[in-house]
mmCIF file of C-alpha atoms and ligand atoms in Angstrom:
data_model
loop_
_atom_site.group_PDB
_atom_site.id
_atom_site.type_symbol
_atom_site.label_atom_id
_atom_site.label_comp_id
_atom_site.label_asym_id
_atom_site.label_seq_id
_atom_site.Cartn_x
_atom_site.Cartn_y
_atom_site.Cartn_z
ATOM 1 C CA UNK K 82 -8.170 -1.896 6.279
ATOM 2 C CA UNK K 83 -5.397 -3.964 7.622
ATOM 3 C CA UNK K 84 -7.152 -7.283 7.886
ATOM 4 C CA UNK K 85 -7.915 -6.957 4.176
ATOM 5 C CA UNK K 86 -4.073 -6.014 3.361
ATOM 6 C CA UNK K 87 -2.976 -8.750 5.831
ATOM 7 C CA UNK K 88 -5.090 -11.265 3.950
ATOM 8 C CA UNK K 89 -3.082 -10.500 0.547
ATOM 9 C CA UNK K 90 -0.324 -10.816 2.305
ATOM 10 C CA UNK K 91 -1.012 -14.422 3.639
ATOM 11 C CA UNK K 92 -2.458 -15.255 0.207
ATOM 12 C CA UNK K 93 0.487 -14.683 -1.109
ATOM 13 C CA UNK K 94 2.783 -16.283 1.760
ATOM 14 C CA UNK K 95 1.202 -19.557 0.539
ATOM 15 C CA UNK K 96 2.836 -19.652 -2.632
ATOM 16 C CA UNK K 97 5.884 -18.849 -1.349
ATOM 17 C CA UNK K 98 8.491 -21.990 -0.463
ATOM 18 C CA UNK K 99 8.481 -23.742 2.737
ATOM 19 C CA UNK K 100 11.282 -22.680 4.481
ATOM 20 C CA UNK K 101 10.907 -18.781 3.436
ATOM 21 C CA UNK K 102 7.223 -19.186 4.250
ATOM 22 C CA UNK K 103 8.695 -20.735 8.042
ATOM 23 C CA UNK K 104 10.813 -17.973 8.739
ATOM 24 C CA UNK K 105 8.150 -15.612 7.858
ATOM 25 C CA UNK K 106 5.879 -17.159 10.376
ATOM 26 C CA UNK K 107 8.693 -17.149 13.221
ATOM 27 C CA UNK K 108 9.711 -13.418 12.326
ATOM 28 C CA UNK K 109 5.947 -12.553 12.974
ATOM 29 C CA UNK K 110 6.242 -14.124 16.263
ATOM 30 C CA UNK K 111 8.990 -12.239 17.589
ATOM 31 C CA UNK K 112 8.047 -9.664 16.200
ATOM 32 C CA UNK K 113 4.536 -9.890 18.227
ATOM 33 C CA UNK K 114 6.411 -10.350 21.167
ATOM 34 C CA UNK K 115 8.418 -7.651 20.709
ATOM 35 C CA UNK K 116 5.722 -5.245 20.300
ATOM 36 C CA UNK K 117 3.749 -6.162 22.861
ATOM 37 C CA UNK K 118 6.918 -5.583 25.187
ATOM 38 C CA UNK K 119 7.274 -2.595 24.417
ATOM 39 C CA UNK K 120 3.520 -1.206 23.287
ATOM 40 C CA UNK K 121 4.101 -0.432 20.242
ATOM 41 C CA UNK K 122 1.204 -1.508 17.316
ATOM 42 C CA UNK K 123 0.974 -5.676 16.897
ATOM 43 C CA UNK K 124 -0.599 -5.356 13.948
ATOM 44 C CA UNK K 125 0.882 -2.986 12.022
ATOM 45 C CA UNK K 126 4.134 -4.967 13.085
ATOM 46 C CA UNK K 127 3.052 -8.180 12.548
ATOM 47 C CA UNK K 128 1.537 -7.423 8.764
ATOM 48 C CA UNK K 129 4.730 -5.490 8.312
ATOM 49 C CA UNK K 130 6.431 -8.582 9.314
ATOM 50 C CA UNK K 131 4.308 -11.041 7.119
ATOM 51 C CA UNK K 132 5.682 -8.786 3.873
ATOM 52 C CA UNK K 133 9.016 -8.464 4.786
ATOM 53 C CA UNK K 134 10.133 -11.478 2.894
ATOM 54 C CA UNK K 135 7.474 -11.993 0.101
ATOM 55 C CA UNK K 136 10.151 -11.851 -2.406
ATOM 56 C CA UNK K 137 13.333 -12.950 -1.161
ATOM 57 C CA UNK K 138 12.923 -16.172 -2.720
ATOM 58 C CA UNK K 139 13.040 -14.295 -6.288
ATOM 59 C CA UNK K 140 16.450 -14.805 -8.410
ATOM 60 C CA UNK K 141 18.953 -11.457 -9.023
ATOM 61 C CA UNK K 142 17.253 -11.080 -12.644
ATOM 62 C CA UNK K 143 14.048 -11.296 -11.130
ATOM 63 C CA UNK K 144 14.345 -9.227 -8.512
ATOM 64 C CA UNK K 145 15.862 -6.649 -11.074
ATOM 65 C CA UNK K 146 13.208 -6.909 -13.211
ATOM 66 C CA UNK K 147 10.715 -6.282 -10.827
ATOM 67 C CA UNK K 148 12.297 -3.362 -9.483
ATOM 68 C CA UNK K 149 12.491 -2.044 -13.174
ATOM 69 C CA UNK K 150 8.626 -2.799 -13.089
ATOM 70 C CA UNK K 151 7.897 -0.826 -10.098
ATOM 71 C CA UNK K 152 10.140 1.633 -10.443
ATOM 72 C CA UNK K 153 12.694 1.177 -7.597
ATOM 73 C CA UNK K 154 15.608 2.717 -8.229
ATOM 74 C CA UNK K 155 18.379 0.384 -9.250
ATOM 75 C CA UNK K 156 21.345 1.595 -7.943
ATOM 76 C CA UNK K 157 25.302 0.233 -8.653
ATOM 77 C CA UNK K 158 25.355 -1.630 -5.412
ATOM 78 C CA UNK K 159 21.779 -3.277 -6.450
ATOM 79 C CA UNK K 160 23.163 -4.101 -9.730
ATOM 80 C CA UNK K 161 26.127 -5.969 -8.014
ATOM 81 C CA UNK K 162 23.478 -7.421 -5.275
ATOM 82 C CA UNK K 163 20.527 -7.223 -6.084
ATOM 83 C CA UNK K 164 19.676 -9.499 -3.385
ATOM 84 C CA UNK K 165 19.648 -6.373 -1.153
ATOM 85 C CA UNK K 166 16.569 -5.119 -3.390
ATOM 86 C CA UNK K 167 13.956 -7.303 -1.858
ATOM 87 C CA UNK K 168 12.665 -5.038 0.749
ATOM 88 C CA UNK K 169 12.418 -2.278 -1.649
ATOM 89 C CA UNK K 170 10.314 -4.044 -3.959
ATOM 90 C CA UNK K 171 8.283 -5.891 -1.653
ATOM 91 C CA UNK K 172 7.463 -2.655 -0.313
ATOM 92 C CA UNK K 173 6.417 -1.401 -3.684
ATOM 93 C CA UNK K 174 4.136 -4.649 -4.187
ATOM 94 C CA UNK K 175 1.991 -4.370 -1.038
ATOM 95 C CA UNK K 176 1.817 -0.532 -1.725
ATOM 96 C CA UNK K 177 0.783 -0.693 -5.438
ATOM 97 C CA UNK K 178 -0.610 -4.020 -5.550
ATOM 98 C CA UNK K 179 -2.614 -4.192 -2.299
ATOM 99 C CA UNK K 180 -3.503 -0.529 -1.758
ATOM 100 C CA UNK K 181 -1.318 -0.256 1.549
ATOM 101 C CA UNK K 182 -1.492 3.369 2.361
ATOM 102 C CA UNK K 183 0.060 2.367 5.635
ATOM 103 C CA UNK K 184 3.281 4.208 5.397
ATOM 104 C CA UNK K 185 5.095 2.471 9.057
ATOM 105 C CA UNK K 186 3.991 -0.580 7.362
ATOM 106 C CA UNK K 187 5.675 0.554 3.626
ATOM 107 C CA UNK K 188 8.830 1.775 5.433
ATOM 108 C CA UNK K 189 9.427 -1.308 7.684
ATOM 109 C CA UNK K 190 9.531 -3.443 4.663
ATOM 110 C CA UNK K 191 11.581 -1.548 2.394
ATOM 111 C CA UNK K 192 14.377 -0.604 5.304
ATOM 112 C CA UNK K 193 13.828 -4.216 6.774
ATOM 113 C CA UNK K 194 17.755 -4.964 5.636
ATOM 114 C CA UNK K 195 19.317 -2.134 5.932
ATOM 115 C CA UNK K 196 17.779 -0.198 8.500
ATOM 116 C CA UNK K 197 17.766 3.666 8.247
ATOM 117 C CA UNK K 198 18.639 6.533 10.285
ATOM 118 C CA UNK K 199 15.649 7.932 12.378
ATOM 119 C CA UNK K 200 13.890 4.410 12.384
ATOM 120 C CA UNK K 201 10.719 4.568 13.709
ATOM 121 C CA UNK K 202 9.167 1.736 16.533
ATOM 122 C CA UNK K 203 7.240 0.162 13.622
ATOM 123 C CA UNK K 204 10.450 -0.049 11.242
ATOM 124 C CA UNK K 205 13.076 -1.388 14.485
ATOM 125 C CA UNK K 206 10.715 -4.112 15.733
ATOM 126 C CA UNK K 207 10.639 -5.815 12.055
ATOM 127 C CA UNK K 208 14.417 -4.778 11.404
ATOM 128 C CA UNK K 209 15.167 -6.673 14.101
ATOM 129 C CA UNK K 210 12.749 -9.678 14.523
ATOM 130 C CA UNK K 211 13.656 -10.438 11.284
ATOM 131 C CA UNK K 212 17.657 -10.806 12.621
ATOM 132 C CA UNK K 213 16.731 -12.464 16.056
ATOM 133 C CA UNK K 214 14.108 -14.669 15.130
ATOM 134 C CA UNK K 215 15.039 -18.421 16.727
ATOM 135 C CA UNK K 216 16.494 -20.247 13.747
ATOM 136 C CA UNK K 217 18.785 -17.136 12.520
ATOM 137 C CA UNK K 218 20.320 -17.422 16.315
ATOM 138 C CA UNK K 219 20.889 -21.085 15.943
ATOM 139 C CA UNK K 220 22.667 -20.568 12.657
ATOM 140 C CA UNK K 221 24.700 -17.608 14.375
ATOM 141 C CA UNK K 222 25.400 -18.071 18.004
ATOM 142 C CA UNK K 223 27.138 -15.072 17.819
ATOM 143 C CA UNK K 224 23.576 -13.201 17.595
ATOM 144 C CA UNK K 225 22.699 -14.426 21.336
ATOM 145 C CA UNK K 226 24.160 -10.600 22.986
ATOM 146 C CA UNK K 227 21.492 -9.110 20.340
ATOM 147 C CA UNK K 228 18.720 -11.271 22.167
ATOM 148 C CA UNK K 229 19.339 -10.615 25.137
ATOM 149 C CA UNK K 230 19.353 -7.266 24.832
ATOM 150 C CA UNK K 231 16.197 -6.990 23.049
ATOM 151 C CA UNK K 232 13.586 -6.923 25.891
ATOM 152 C CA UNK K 233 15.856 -4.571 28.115
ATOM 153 C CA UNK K 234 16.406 -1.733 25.034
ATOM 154 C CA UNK K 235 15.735 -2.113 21.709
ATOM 155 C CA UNK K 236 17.648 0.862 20.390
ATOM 156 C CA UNK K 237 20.794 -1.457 22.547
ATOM 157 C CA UNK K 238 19.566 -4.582 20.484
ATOM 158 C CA UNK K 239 20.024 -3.071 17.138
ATOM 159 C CA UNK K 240 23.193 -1.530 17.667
ATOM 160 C CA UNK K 241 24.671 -4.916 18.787
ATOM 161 C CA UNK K 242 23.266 -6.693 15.635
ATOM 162 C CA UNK K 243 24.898 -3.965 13.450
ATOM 163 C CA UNK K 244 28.289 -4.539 15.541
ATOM 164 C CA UNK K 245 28.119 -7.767 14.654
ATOM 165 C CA UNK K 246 26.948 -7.961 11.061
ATOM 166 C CA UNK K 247 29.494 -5.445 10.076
ATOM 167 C CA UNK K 248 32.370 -7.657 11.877
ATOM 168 C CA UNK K 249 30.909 -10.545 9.340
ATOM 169 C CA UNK K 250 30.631 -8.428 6.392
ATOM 170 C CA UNK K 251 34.130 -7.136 6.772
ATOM 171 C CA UNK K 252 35.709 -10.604 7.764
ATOM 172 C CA UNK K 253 34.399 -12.271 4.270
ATOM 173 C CA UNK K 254 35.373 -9.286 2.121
ATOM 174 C CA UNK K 255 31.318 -8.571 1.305
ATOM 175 C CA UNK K 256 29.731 -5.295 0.361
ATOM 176 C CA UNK K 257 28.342 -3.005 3.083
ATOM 177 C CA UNK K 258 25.513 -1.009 1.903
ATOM 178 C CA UNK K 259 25.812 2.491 2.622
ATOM 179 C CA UNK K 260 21.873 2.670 4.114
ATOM 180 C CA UNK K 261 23.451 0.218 6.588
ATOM 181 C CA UNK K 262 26.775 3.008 7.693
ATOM 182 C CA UNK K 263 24.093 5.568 7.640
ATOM 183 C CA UNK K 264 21.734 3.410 10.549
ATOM 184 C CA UNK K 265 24.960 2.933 12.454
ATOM 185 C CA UNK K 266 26.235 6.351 11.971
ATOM 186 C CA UNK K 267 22.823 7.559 13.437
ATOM 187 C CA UNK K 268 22.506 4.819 16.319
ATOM 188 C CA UNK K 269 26.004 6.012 17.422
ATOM 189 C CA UNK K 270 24.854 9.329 17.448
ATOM 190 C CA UNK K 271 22.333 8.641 20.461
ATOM 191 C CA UNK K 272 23.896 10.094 23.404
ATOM 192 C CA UNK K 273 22.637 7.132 25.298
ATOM 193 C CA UNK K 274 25.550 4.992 23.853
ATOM 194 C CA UNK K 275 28.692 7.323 24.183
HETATM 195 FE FE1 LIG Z 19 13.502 -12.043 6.692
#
């Protein structure tokens, strides 16, 4: 059943620009890796990875119109960005669109930004493939503690990206999505880091 979903998927990848459609391919590719580290599904990871983006290259008004379409809820911080609603929606597309009953696979895409609390291994290896993957570290050297961590502990790896996302966010004045605190929040309440 996943071959046929991962075939939509790649159908649809096609149309999709070049550069989106390159950091789609190098997100699957970490994400691979990072599954197989850690033996956790490949393919559920990988197609999650594959949908993660399929319409971040949409514009605000599209995006909100397609969440109005497939009834995500639109919330005030999506009206202000609704940048931050392309996981949800993609998430919506490859579950109403191409019958993904795969809900690791629905979850990693729609929490693929944000993160939540009580992530599951299918939803952190696309969270954070999708920040580590090799041209996002070249753009942000800053990123290179979050690789290095990733094949020693993941759950390590994702609260370093979050440490240093939320040092961004707050440097350049940006809205923090709440989903976001909540991850952190949740991360930080893992014994394993006090
Ligand atoms: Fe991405």
């Amino acid at each position: 059943m996943n071959s046929d979903l991962l075939t939509k998927i790649e159908e649809t990848i096609l149309g999709l620009p070049k550069g989106l459609q390159e950091h789609i391919s190098r997100t699957r590719n970490v994400a691979c890796d990072i599954a197989s580290f850690y033996s956790i599904d490949i393919s559920k990871c990988d197609t999650a990875a594959a949908a993660h983006d399929i319409v971040r290259h949409l514009t605000p008004n599209e995006l909100l119109d397609c969440a109005k379409k497939y009834l995500v809820e639109i919330n005030e911080l999506y009206r202000r960005q609704p940048i931050l609603l392309h996981g949800p929606v993609a998430a919506k597309i490859i579950e109403v669109d191409y019958f993904c009953k795969d809900y690791d696979i629905i979850s990693a895409v729609k929490y693929h930004t944000t993160g939540r609390p009580n992530m599951g291994d299918i939803e952190k290896v696309v969270f954070i493939a999708d920040k580590i993957e090799p041209r996002k570290i070249k753009k942000n050297p800053s990123l290179k503690p979050v690789e290095e961590l990733i094949f020693k502990d993941i759950n390590l790896a994702i609260k370093e990206y979050l440490s240093v996302r939320f040092k961004i966010l707050l440097d350049s004045n940006a809205l923090i999505d709440p989903v976001a605190v909540d991850t952190w929040n949740n991360f930080m309440g893992n014994k394993s880091f006090n």
